[in-house]
Coordinates of C-alpha atoms in Angstrom, one line a residue:
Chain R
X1 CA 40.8 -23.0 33.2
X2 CA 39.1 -19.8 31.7
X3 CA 42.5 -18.0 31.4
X4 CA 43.8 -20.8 29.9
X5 CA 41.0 -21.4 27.2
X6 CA 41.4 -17.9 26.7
X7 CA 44.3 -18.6 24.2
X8 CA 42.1 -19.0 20.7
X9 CA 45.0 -22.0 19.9
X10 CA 44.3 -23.4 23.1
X11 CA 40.5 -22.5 22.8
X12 CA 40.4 -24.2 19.6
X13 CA 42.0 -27.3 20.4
X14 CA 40.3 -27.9 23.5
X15 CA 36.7 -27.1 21.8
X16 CA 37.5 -29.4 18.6
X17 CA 36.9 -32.4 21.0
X18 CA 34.7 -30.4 23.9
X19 CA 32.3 -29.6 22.1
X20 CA 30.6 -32.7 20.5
X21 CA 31.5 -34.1 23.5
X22 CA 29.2 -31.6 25.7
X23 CA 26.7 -32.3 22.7
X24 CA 26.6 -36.3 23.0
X25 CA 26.1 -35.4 27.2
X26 CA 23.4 -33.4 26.2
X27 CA 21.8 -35.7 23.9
X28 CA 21.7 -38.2 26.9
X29 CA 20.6 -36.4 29.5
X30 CA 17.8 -35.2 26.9
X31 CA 16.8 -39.2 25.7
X32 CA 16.9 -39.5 29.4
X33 CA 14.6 -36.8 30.7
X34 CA 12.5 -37.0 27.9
X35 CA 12.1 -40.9 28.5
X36 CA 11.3 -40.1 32.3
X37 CA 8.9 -37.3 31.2
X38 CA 6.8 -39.3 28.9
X39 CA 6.9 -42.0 31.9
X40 CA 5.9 -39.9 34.5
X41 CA 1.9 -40.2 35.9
X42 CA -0.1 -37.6 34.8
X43 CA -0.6 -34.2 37.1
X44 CA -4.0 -34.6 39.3
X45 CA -4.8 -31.1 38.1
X46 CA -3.2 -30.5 34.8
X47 CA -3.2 -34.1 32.8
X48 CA -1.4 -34.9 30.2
X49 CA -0.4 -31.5 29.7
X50 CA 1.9 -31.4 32.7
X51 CA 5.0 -32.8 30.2
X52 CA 5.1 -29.3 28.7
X53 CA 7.0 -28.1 31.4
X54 CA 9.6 -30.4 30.5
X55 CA 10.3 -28.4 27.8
X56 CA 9.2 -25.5 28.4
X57 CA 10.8 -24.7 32.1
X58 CA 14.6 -26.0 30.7
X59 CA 13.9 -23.4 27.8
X60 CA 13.5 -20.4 30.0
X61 CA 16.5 -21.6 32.1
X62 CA 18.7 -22.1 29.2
X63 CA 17.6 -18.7 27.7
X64 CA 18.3 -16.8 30.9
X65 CA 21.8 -19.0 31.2
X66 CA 22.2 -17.9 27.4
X67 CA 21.8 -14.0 28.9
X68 CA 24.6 -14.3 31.7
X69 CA 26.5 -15.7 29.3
X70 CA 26.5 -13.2 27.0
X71 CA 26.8 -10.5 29.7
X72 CA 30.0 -12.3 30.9
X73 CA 31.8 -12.6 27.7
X74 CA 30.7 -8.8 26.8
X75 CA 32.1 -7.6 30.1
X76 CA 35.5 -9.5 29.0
X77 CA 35.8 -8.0 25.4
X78 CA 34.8 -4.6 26.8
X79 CA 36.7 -4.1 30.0
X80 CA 40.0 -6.8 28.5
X81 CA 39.7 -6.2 24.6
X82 CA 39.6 -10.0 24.7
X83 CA 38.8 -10.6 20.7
X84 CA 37.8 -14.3 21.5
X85 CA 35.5 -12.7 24.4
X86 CA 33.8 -10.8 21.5
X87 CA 33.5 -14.1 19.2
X88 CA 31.6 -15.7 21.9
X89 CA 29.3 -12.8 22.7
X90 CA 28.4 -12.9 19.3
X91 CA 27.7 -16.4 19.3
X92 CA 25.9 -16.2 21.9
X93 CA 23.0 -14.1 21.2
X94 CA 21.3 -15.7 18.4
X95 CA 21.4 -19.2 20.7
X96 CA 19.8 -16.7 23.6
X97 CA 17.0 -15.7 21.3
X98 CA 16.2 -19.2 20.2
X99 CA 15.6 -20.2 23.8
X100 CA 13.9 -17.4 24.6
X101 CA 11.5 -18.1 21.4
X102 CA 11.1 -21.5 22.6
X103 CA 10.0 -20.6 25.8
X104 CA 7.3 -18.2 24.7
X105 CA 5.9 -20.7 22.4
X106 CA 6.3 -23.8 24.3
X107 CA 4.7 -21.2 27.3
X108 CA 1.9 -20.6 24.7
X109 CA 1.2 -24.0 24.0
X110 CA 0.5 -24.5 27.8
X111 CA -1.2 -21.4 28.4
X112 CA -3.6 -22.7 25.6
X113 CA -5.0 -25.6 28.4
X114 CA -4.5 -24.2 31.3
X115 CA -5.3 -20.7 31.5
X116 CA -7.7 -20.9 27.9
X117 CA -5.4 -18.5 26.3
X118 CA -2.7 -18.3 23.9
X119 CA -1.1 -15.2 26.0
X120 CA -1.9 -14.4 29.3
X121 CA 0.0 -10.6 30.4
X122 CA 1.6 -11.2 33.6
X123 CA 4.9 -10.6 35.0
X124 CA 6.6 -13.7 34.2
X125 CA 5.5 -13.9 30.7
X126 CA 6.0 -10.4 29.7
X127 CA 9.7 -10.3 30.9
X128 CA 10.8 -13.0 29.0
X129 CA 9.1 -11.3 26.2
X130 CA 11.8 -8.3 27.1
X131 CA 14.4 -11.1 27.1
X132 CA 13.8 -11.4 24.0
X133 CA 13.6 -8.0 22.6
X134 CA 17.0 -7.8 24.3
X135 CA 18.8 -10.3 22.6
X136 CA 16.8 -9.0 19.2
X137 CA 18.2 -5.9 20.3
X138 CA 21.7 -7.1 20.7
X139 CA 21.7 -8.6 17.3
X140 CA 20.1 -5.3 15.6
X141 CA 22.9 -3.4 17.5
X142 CA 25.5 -5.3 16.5
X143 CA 24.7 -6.2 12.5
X144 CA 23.5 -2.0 11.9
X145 CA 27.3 -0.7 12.6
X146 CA 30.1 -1.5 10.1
X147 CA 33.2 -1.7 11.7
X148 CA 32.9 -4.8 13.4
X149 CA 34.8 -3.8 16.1
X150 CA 32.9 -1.0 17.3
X151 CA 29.8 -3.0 16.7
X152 CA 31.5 -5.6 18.7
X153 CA 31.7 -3.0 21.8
X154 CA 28.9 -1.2 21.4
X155 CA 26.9 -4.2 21.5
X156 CA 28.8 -5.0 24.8
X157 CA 27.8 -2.2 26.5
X158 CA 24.4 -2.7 25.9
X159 CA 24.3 -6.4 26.4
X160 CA 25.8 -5.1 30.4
X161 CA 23.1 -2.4 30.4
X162 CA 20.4 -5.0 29.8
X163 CA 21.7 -7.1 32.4
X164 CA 20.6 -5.2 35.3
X165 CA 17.0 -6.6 33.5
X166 CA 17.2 -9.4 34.6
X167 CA 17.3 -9.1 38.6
X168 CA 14.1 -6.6 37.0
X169 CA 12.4 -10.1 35.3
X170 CA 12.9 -11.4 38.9
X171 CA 11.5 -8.3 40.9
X172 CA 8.8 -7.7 38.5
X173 CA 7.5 -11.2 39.2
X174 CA 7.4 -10.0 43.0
X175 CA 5.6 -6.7 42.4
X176 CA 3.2 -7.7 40.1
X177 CA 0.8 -10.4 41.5
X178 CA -0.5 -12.4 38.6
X179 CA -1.8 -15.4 37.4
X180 CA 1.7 -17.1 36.4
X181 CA 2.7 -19.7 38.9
X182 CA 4.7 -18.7 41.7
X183 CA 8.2 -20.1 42.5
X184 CA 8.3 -23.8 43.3
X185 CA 11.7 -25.0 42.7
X186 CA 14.5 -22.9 43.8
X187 CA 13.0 -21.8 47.3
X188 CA 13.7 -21.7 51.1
X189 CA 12.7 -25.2 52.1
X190 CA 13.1 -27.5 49.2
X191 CA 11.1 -28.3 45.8
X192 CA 7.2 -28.6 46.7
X193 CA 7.1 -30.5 43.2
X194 CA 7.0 -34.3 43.1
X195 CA 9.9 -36.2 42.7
X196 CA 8.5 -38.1 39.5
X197 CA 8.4 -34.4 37.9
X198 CA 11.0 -33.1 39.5
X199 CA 13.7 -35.7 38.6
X200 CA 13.0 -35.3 34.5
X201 CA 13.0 -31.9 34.9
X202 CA 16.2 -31.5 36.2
X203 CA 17.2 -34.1 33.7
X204 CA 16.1 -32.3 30.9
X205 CA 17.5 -28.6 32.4
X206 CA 20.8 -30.3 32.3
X207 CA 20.5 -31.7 28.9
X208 CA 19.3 -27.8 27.5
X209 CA 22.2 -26.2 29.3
X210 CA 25.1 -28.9 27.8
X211 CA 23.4 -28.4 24.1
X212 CA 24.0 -24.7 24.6
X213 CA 27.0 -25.4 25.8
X214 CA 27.7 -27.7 23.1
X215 CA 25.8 -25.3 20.6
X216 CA 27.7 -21.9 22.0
X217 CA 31.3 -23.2 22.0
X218 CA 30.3 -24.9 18.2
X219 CA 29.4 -21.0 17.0
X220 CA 32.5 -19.4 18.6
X221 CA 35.0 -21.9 16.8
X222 CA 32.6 -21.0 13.6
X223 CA 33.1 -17.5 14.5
X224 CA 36.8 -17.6 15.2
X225 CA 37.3 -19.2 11.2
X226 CA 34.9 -16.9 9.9
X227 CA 37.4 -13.8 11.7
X228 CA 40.5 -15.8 10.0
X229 CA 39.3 -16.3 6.6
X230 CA 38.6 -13.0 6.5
X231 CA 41.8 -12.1 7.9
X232 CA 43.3 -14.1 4.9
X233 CA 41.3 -12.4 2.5
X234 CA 41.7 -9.5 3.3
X235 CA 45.8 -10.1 2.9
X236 CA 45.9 -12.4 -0.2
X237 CA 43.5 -8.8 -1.5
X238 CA 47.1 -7.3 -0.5
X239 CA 49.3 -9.0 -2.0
Chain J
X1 CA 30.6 23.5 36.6
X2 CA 30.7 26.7 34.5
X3 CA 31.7 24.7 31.7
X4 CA 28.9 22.5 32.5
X5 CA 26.1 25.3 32.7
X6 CA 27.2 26.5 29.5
X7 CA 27.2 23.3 28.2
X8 CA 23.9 22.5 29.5
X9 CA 22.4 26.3 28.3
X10 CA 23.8 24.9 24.2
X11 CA 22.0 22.2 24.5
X12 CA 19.1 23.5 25.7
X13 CA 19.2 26.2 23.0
X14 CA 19.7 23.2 20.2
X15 CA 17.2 21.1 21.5
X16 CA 14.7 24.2 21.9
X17 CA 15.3 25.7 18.8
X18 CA 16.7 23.1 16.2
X19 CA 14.7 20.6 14.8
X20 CA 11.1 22.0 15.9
X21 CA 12.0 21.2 19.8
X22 CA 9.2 20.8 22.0
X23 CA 7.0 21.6 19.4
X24 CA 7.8 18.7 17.5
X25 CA 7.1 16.1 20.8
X26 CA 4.3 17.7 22.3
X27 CA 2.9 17.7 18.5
X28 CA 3.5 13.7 18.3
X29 CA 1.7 13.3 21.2
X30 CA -1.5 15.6 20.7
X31 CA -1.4 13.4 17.4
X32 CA -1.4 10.1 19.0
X33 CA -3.7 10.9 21.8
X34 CA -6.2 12.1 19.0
X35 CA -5.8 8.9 17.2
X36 CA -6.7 6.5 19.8
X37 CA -10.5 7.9 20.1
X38 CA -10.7 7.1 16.8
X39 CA -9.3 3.4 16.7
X40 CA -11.5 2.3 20.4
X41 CA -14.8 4.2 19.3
X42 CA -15.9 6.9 21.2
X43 CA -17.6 5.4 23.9
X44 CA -16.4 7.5 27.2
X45 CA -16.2 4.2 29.6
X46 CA -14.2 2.7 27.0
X47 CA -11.4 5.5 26.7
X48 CA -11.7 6.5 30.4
X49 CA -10.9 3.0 31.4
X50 CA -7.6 3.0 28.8
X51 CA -7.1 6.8 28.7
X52 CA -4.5 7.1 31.4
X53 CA -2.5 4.2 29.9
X54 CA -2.5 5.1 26.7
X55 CA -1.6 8.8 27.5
X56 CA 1.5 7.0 29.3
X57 CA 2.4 5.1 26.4
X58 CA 2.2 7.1 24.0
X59 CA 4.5 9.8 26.4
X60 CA 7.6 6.8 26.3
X61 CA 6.6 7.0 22.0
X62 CA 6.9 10.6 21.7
X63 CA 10.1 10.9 24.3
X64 CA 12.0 8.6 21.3
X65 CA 11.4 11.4 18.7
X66 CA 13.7 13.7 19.0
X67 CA 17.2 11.1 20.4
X68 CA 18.6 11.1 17.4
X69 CA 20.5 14.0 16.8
X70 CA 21.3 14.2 21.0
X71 CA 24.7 13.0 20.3
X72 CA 24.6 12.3 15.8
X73 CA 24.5 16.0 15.2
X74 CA 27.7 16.5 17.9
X75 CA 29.4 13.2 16.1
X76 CA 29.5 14.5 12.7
X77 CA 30.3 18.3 12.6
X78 CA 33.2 16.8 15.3
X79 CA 31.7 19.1 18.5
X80 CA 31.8 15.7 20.4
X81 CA 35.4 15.8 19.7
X82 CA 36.2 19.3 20.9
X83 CA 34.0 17.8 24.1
X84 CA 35.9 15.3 24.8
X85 CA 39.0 17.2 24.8
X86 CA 37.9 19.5 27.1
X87 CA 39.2 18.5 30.9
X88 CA 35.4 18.0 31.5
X89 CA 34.7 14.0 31.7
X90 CA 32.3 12.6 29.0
X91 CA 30.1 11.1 31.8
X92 CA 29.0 14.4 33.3
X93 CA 28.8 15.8 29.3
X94 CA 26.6 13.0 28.5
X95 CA 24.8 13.6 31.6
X96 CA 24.1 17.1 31.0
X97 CA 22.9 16.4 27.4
X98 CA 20.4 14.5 29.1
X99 CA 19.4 17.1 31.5
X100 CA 18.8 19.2 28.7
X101 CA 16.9 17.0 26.2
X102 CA 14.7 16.4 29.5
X103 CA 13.8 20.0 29.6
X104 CA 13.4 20.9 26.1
X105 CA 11.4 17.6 25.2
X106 CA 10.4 15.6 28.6
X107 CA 8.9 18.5 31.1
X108 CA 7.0 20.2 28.2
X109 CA 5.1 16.2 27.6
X110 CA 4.8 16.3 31.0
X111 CA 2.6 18.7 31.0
X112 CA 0.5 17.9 28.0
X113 CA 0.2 14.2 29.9
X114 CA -2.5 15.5 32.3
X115 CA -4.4 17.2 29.7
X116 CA -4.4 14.2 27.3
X117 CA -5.7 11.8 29.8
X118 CA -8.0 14.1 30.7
X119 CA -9.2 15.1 27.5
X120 CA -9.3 10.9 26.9
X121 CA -11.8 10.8 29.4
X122 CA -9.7 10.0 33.3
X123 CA -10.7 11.3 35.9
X124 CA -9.4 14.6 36.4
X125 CA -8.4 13.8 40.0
X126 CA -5.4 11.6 38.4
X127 CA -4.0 14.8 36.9
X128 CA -1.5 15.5 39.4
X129 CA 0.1 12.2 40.0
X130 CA 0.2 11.6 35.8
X131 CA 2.1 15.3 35.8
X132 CA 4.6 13.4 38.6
X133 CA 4.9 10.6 37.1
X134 CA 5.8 11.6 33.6
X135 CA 7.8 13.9 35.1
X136 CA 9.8 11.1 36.7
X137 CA 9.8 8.9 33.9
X138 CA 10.7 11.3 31.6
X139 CA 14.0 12.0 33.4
X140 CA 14.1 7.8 32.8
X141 CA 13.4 8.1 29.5
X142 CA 15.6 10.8 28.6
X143 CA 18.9 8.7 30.0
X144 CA 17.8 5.1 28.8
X145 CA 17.5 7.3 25.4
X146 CA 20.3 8.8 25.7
X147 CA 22.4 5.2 26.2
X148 CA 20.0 4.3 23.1
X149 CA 21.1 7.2 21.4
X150 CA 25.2 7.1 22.1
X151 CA 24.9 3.4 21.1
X152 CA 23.3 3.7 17.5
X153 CA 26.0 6.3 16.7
X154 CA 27.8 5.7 13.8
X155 CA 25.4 3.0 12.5
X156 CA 22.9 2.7 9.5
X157 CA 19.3 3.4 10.4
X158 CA 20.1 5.4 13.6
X159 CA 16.2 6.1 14.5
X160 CA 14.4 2.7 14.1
X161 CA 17.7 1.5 15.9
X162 CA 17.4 3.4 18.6
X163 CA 13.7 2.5 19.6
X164 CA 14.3 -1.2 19.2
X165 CA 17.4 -0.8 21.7
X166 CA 15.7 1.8 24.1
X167 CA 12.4 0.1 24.1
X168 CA 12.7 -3.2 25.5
X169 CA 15.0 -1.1 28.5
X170 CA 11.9 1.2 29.1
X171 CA 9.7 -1.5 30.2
X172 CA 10.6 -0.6 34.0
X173 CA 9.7 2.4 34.2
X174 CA 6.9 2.0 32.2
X175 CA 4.9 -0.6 35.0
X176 CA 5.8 1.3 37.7
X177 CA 4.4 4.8 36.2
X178 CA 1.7 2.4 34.6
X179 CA 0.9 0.6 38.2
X180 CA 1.1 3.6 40.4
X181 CA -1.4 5.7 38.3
X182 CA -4.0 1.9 37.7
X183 CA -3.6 1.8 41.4
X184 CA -4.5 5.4 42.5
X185 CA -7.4 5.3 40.2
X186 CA -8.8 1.9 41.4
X187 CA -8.0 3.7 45.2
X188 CA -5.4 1.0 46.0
X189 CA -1.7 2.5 47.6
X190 CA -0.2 3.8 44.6
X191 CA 2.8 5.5 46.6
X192 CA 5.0 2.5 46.0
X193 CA 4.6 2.5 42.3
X194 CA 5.6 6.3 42.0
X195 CA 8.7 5.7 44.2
X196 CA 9.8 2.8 42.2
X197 CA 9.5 5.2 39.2
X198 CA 11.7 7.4 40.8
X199 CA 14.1 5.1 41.9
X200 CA 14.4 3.8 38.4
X201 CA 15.0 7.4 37.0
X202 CA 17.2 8.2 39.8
X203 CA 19.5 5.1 39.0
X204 CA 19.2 5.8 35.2
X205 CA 20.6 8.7 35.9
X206 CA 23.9 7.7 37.5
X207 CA 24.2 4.6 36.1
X208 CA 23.5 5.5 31.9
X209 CA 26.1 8.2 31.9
X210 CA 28.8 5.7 32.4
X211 CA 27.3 3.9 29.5
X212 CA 26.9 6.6 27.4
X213 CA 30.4 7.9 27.9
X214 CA 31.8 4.3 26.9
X215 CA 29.8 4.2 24.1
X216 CA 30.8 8.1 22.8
X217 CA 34.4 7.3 23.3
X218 CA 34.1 3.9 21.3
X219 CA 32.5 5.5 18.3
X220 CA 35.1 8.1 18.4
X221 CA 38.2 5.5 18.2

């Protein structure tokens, strides 16, 4: 499948119809989960405010998904000089940021109720804030070197350097006790969140991760005409 | 290894001598450190409550100052070329340019550390684990830098570029130094902190050179 799509014809054709395809899936599961999240009874504890996580969890998911996918496709153009690698990796980043963005505000936003403050310095928080200066790094990286392909692999290496942050984001939230809410989804023994929460959450974390789906393979085939008209103008220049 | 020594004994001589050297650094840092009194307010509880984190902040600040010209200055007059010629891999170059900027720029902070805390207002008994500890997270610096550094080559704005890549990387090191030293002065165990500090330098240090290395060799295409 990957070696396959790893053809830019192929790549291309497949992603002409893939990709609003992934992006009507997402818009389901998104009308879905948000439908359920507006539905569901309000937390015991936290009200009405509980719903933020809807949109606020899927966002940090989707932003750290957004990382490993960048880290991937940098470790193909680096290590295979795979040019379509490289137009991903580029795509990619900007979507990353985005997510990462939404997170911190949409974390803000909750913070506001819950902890009665805007920004609260604990683990969890302040890695995703490195997330982000990651990905602002990446793009800072990439745009301040001319030739685009040395950009293109310098930016790889350090999109593979800053992966080893993110077993750090997980570590960190380990060694530094804070306020932030532990773990309660992925764990040893099951989800200790209620069903009526946990079902449009997962709804809406699969709707985020098929729009970046939908949004990453969208900015790759943008990439990929942007790399050909140049290519063409740069040889009708020629002529 | 001879070629290595002598390798390392240029750079040190460079980094020593060209470009004000440890002068410049420790001079950043004195200037910071005076600053902050004046931004909190004098009040002694106030700066000995923030002194010992500021004089680590401001230690991973002045450690950025001079990575600019670690590998730039061996990039344009084509040294780095003649280097990488040389049977000697580029990994254990790099490597050695980072052993050397460590000396000439990150022992000589690590001893103005403990006086700038101290001089801040911390208690003087923290003096010797701040010396370790910027000692440790200098090396840490020094090879994050150095990646920083090998990465921006070639590009626009090398210096701002640098800190905004190096930055976000440093944040490791940075809590653990940060945690070990909070710790010790609030008598919690503070060991754990200072070995993850090492640990972190100790991995920086085999793992940037291979990133350095790739990122010499790609600017050099």
């Amino acid at each position: 499948m990957l070696t396959a799509l790893a053809n830019p014809h192929r790549f291309m054709a497949f992603s002409r119809w893939a990709a609003p395809l992934l992006g009507a899936a997402a818009a389901a599961f998104l009308a879905a989960g948000l439908w359920l999240g507006l539905a569901a009874p309000e937390d015991y504890q936290q009200g009405t405010t509980v719903r933020i996580m809807f949109v606020h969890v899927p966002a940090a998911w989707a932003a750290m998904a957004a990382y490993a996918c960048l880290g991937g496709a940098s470790f193909f153009a680096l290590v295979f000089r795979h040019a379509l690698a490289d137009a991903a990796a580029a795509a990619a980043a900007p979507l990353g940021a985005g997510f990462t963005l939404m997170a911190l505000v949409t974390g803000s936003l909750w913070g506001r109720p819950m902890w009665g403050a805007w920004w609260v310095w604990d683990a969890r928080l302040t890695s995703v804030l490195v997330l982000f200066l990651l990905f602002v790094a990446y793009i800072a990286l990439r745009s301040a070197i001319d030739d685009e392909v040395k950009a293109g692999r310098a930016a790889a290496i350090l999109a593979l350097v800053g992966l080893i942050n993110l077993p750090v984001i997980k570590f960190s939230v380990d060694w530094w006790n804070s306020l932030h809410q532990g773990e309660s989804i992925f764990r040893a023994g099951g989800p200790t969140i209620a069903a009526v929460f946990l079902i449009p959450l997962v709804l809406m974390g699969a709707g985020y991760l098929l729009a970046f789906g939908a949004l990453w393979m969208e900015r790759t085939r943008a990439e990929v005409w942007r790399r050909r008209s140049q290519a063409l103008a740069a040889r009708a220049a020629f002529r | 290894m001879k070629l290595l020594w002598r390798l390392y004994r240029r750079e040190l001589a460079l980094a020593w001598n060209g470009g004000g050297g440890p002068l410049l650094s420790v001079g950043f840092y004195a200037a910071v450190a005076t600053l902050v009194p004046l931004a909190l307010g004098p009040s002694p509880e106030r700066l000995a409550a923030t002194a010992p984190g500021l004089a680590w902040v401001a230690l991973a600040l002045a450690s950025l100052l001079s990575l600019e010209r670690l590998f730039e200055r061996d990039f344009e007059d084509g040294a780095l070329d003649l280097i990488a010629l040389s049977p000697t891999p580029l990994e254990a170059v790099a490597a050695v340019k980072c052993l050397a900027q460590w000396t000439a720029v990150g022992a000589p902070l690590s001893l103005a550390a403990p006086l700038a805390a101290v001089a801040l207002g911390a208690s003087p008994s923290l003096a010797p684990l701040i010396l370790a500890c910027a000692a440790a997270g200098g090396l840490a610096f020094a090879f994050v830098g150095g990646t920083g550094a090998a990465l921006a080559l070639g590009s626009r704005r090398g210096g701002l570029l640098i800190a905004v890549v190096v930055l976000p990387l440093l944040t490791p090191p940075v809590i653990f130094g940060g945690g070990a030293i909070d710790a010790f002065a609030a008598h919690l165990p503070w060991r754990s902190g200072l070995l993850l500090l090492i640990a972190y330098a100790l991995a920086a240090g085999g793992l940037a050179p291979l990133a350095m290395a790739a990122a010499c060799r790609n600017a050099q295409s």
